[in-house]
Short mmCIF file of C-alpha atoms in Angstrom, two decimals:
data_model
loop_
_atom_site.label_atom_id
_atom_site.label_comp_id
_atom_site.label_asym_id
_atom_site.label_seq_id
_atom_site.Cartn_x
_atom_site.Cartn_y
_atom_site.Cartn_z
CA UNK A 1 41.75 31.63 164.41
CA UNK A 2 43.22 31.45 160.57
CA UNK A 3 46.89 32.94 161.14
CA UNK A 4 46.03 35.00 163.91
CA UNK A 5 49.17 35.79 166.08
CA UNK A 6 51.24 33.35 163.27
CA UNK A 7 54.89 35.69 163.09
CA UNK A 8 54.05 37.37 166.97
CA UNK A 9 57.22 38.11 168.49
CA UNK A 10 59.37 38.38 164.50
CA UNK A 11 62.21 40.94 164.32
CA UNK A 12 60.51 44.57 163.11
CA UNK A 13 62.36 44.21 159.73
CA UNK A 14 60.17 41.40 159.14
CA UNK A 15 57.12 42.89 160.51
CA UNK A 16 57.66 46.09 157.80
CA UNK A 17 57.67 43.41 154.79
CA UNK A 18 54.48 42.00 155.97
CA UNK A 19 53.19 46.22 156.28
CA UNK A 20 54.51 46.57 152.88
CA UNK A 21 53.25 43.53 151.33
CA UNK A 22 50.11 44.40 152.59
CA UNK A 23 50.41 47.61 151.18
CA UNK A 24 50.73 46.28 148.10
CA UNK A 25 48.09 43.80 148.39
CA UNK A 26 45.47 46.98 148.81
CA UNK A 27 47.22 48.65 146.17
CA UNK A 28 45.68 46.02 143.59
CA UNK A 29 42.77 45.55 145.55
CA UNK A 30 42.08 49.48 145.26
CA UNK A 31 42.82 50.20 141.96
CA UNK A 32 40.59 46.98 140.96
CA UNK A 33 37.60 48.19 142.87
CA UNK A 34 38.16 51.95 141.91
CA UNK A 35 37.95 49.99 137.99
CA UNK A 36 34.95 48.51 138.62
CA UNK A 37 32.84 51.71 140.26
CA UNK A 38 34.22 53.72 137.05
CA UNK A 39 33.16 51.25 134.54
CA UNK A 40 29.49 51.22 136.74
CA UNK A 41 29.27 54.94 135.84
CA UNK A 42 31.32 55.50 133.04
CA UNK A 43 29.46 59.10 132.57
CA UNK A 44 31.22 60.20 135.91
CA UNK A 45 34.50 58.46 134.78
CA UNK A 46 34.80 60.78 131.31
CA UNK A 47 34.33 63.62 133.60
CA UNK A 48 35.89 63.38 137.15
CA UNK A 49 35.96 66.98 137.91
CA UNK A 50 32.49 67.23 138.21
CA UNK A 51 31.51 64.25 139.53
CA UNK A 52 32.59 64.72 143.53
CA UNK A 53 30.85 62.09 144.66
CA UNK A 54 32.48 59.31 142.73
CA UNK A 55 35.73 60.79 144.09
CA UNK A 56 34.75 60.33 147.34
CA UNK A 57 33.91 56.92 146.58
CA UNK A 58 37.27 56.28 144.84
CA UNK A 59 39.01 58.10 147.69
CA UNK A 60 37.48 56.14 150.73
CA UNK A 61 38.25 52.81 148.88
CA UNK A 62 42.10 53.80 148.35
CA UNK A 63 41.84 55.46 151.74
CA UNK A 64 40.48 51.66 153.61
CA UNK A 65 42.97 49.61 151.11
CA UNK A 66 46.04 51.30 151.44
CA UNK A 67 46.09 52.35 155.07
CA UNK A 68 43.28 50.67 157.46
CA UNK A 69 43.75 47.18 155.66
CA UNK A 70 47.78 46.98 155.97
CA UNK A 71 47.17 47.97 159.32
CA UNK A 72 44.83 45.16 160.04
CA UNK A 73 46.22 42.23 158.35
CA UNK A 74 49.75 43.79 160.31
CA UNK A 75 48.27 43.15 164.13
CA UNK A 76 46.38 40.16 162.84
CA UNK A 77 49.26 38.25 161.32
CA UNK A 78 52.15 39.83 164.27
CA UNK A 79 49.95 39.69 167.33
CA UNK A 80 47.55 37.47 169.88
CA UNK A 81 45.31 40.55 170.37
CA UNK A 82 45.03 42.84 167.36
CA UNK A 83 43.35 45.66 169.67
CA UNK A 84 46.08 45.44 171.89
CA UNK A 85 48.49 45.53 169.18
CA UNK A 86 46.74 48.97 167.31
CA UNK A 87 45.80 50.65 170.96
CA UNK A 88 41.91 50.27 170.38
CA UNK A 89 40.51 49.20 173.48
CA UNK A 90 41.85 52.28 175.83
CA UNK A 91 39.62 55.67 175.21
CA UNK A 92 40.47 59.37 177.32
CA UNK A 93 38.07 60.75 178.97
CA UNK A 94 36.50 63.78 177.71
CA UNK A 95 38.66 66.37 179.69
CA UNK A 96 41.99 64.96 177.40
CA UNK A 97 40.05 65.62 174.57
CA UNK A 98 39.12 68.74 175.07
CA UNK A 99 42.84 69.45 176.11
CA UNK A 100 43.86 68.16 172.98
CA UNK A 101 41.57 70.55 171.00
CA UNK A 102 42.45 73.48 172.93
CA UNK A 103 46.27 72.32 171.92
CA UNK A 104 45.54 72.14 168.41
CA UNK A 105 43.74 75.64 168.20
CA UNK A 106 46.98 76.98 169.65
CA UNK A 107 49.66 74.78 167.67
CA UNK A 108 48.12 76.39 164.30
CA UNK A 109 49.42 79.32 163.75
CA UNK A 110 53.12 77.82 163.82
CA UNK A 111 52.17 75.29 161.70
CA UNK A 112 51.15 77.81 158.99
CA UNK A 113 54.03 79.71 159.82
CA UNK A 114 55.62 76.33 158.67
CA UNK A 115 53.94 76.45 155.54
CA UNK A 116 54.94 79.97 154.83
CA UNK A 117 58.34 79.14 155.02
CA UNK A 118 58.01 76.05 153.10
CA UNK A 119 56.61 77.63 150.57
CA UNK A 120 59.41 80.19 150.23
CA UNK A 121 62.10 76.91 149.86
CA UNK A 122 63.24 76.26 146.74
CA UNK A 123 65.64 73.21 145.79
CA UNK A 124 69.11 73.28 144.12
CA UNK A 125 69.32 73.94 140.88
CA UNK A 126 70.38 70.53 139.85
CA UNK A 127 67.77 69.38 141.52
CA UNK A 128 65.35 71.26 139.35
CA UNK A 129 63.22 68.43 138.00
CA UNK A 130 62.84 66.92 141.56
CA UNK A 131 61.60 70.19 142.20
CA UNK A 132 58.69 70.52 139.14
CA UNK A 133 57.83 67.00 139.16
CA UNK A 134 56.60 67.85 143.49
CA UNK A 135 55.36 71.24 142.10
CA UNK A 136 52.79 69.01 139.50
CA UNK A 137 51.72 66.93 142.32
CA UNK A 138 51.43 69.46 144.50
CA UNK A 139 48.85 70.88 141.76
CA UNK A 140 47.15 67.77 141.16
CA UNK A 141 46.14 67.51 145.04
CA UNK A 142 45.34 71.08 145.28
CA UNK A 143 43.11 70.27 142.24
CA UNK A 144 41.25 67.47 143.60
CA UNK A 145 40.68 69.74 146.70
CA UNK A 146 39.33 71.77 145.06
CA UNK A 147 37.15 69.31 143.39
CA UNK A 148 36.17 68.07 146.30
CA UNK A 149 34.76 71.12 148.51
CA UNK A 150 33.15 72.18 144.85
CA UNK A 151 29.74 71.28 146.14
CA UNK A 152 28.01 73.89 148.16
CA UNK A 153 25.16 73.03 151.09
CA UNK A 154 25.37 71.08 153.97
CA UNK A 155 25.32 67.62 152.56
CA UNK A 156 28.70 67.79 150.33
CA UNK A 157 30.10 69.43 153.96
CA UNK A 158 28.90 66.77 155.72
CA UNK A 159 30.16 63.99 152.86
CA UNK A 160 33.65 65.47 153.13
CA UNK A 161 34.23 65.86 156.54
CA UNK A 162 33.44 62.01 156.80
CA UNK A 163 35.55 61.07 153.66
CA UNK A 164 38.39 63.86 154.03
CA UNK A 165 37.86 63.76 157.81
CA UNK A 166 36.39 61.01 160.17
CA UNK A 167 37.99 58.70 157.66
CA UNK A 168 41.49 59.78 156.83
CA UNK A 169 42.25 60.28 160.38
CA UNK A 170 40.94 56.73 161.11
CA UNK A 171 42.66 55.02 158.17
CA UNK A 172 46.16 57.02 158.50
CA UNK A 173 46.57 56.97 161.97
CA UNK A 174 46.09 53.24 162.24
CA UNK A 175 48.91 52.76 159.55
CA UNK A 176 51.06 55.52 160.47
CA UNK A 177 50.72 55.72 164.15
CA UNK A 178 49.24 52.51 165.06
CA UNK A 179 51.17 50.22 162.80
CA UNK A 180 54.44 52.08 161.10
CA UNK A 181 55.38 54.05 164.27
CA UNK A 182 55.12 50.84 166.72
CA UNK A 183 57.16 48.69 164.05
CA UNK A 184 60.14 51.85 163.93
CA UNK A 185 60.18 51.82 167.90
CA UNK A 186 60.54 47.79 168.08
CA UNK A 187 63.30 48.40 165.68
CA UNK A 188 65.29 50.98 167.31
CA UNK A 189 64.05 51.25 171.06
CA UNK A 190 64.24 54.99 170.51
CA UNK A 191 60.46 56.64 170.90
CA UNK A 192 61.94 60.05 169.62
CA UNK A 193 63.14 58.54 166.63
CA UNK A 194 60.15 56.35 165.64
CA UNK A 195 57.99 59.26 166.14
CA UNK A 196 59.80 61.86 164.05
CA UNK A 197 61.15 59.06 161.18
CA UNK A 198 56.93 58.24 161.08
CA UNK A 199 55.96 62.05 160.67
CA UNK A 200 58.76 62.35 157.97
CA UNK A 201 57.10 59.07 156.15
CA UNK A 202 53.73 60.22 157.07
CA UNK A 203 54.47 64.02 155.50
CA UNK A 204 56.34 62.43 152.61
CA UNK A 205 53.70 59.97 151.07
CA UNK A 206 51.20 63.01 150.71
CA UNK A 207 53.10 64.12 147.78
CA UNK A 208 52.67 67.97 148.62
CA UNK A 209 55.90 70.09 148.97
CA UNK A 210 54.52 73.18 150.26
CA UNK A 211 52.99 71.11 153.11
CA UNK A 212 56.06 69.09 153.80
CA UNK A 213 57.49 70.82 156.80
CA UNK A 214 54.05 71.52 158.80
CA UNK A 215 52.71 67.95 158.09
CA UNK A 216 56.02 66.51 159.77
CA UNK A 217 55.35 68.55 162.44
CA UNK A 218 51.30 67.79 163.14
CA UNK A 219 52.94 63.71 162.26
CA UNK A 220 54.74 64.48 165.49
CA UNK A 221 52.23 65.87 167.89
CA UNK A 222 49.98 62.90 166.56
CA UNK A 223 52.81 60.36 167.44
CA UNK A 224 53.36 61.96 170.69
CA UNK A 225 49.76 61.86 171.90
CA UNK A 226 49.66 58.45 171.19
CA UNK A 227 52.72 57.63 172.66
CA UNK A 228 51.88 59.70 176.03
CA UNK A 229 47.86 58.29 175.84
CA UNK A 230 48.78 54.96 174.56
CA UNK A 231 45.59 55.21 172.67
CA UNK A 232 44.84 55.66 168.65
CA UNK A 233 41.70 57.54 169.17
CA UNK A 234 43.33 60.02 170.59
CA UNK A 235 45.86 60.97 167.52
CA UNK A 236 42.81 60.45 165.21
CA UNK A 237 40.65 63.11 167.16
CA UNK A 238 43.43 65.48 166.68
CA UNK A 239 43.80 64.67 162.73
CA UNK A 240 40.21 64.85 162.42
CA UNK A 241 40.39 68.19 163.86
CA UNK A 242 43.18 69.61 161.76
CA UNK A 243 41.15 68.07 158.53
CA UNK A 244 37.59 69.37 159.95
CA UNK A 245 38.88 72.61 160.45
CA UNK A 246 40.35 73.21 156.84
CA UNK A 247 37.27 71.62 155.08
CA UNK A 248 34.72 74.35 157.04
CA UNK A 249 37.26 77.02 156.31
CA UNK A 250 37.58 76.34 153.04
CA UNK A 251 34.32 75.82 151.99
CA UNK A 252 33.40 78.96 153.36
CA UNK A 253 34.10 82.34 150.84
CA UNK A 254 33.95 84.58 154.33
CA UNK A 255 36.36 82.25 156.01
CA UNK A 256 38.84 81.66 152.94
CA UNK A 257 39.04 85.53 152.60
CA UNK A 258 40.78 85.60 156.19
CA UNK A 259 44.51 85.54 155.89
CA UNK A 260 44.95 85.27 159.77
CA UNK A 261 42.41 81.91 159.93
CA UNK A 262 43.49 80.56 156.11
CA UNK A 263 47.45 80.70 157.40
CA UNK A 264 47.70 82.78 153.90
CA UNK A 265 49.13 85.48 155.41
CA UNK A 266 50.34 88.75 152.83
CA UNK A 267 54.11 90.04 153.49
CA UNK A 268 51.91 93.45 155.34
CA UNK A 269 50.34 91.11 158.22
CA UNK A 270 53.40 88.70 158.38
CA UNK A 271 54.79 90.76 161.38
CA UNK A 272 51.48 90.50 163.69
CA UNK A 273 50.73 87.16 163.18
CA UNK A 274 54.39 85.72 163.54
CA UNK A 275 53.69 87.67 167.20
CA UNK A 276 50.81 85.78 167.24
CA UNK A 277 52.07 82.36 166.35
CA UNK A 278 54.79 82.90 169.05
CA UNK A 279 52.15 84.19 171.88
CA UNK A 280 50.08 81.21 171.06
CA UNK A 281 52.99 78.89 170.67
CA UNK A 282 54.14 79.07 174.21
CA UNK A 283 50.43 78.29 175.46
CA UNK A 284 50.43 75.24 173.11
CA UNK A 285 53.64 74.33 175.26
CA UNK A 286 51.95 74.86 178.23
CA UNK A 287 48.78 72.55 176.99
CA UNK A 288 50.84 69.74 175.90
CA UNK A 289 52.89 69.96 178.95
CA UNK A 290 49.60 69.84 180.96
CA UNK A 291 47.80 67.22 178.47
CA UNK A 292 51.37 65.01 178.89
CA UNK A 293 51.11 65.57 182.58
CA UNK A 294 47.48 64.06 182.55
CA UNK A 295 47.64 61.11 180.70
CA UNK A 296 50.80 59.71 182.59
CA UNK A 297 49.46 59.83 185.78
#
């Protein structure tokens, strides 16, 4: 078919320009679309913040441009067999997922013990407007959260754990796994290192400084399960998870008041729960040891 397969087998320096390019390509072809649904409902567009459900629409466009496109039009162009190429075709069988749940549950408290201590970072002083320009974007996404779980009842639930769920695990695991991870190991033969330079990409392009640290380290287990699995639908039913999980707790006023479920834990409980994060910790080693054990044999 049209181009299909065209630069298979091209050096991985070459393969990022065409991942790039492509990236670019959505760019325009997002912000074009996003134009056009704004000028169809210009009374949402003068008011954003109360108008969730045209940000879920402008979301899931820059969400399928940006990421799941590139991704795409990356196996299409640099492969015989785009599936194949992205890891689509293989699925685990139900007991991997559930070990991969149970992992999660237990790698959580260390990741918000990673937050904690991300938050308490602070940058060089001559680095101070690095420092307030991430600050302002870490605002602006906390704001469109916000924005964005506004909406009580089931159906705005249900709408975001499909748009801030289902489909930003789909879309950025098949870039960031599926396509940017692959192209860093054909470059340097080194899983380690295409895993953890990924999950440092992958944390980066959020824009969010107080989530810097724990998103590298959820990048890695995602880049790891798909590495030990050699399946995609396996890192994207772990992000899914993580996402799921913070949508229901924060849309809930009982669940955001927890400090030991939230990860907002007050200088009084930081003790207990760092015993916590450790006693949990090791059994996440144990579960990915197991889950790694599994899927290689």
């Amino acid at each position: 078919m049209l181009l299909e397969g065209k630069y298979a087998g091209r050096p991985a320096s070459f393969q990022l320009f065409v991942l790039l390019a492509s990236v670019l390509g959505g760019a325009i072809l997002s912000t074009v679309l996003s134009a056009v649904v704004l000028f169809l409902d210009p009374q949402g567009a003068a008011n954003l913040a109360g108008a969730p459900g045209l940000m879920h629409i402008i979301q899931s466009i820059s969400a399928i441009a940006l990421f799941l496109l590139p991704a795409f039009v990356l196996a299409w162009l640099c492969s015989t067999n785009y599936g194949d190429y992205l890891l689509l075709k293989k699925v685990p069988d139900g007991n991997i997922f559930l070990l991969t749940f149970i992992s999660l549950l237990l790698f959580l408290p260390a990741i918000n013990l990673a937050t904690l201590l991300n938050k308490a970072m602070t940058l060089l002083p001559f680095l101070k407007g690095l420092e307030e320009w991430m600050l302002t974007q870490e605002k602006a996404a906390e704001e469109l959260t916000l924005v964005l779980l506004s909406e009580p009842g089931i159906l705005p639930l249900l709408a975001n754990l499909f748009i801030i769920g289902i489909l930003a695990a789909i879309t950025e695991e098949f870039f960031f796994r599926g396509a940017l991870q692959r192209i860093f190991y054909k470059w340097t033969k080194n899983t380690h290192v295409a895993i953890w330079v990924t999950a440092i990409i992958f944390s980066a392009i959020h824009l969010q400084f107080y989530g810097f640290l724990p998103r590298i380290l959820l990048g890695a287990f995602f880049g790891y399960l798909l590495v030990w699995s050699k399946s995609i639908w396996l890192p994207v039913f772990a992000h899914f998870l993580n996402n799921g999980i913070a949508i229901v707790v924060l849309s809930d006023e009982s669940l955001k008041e927890n400090e030991f479920i939230t990860g907002e834990v007050s200088d009084t409980h930081l003790l207990p729960y760092t015993i916590l994060a450790i006693v949990v910790g090791i059994g996440f080693i144990f579960s990915t040891h197991l889950l790694k054990k599994k899927l290689e044999n």
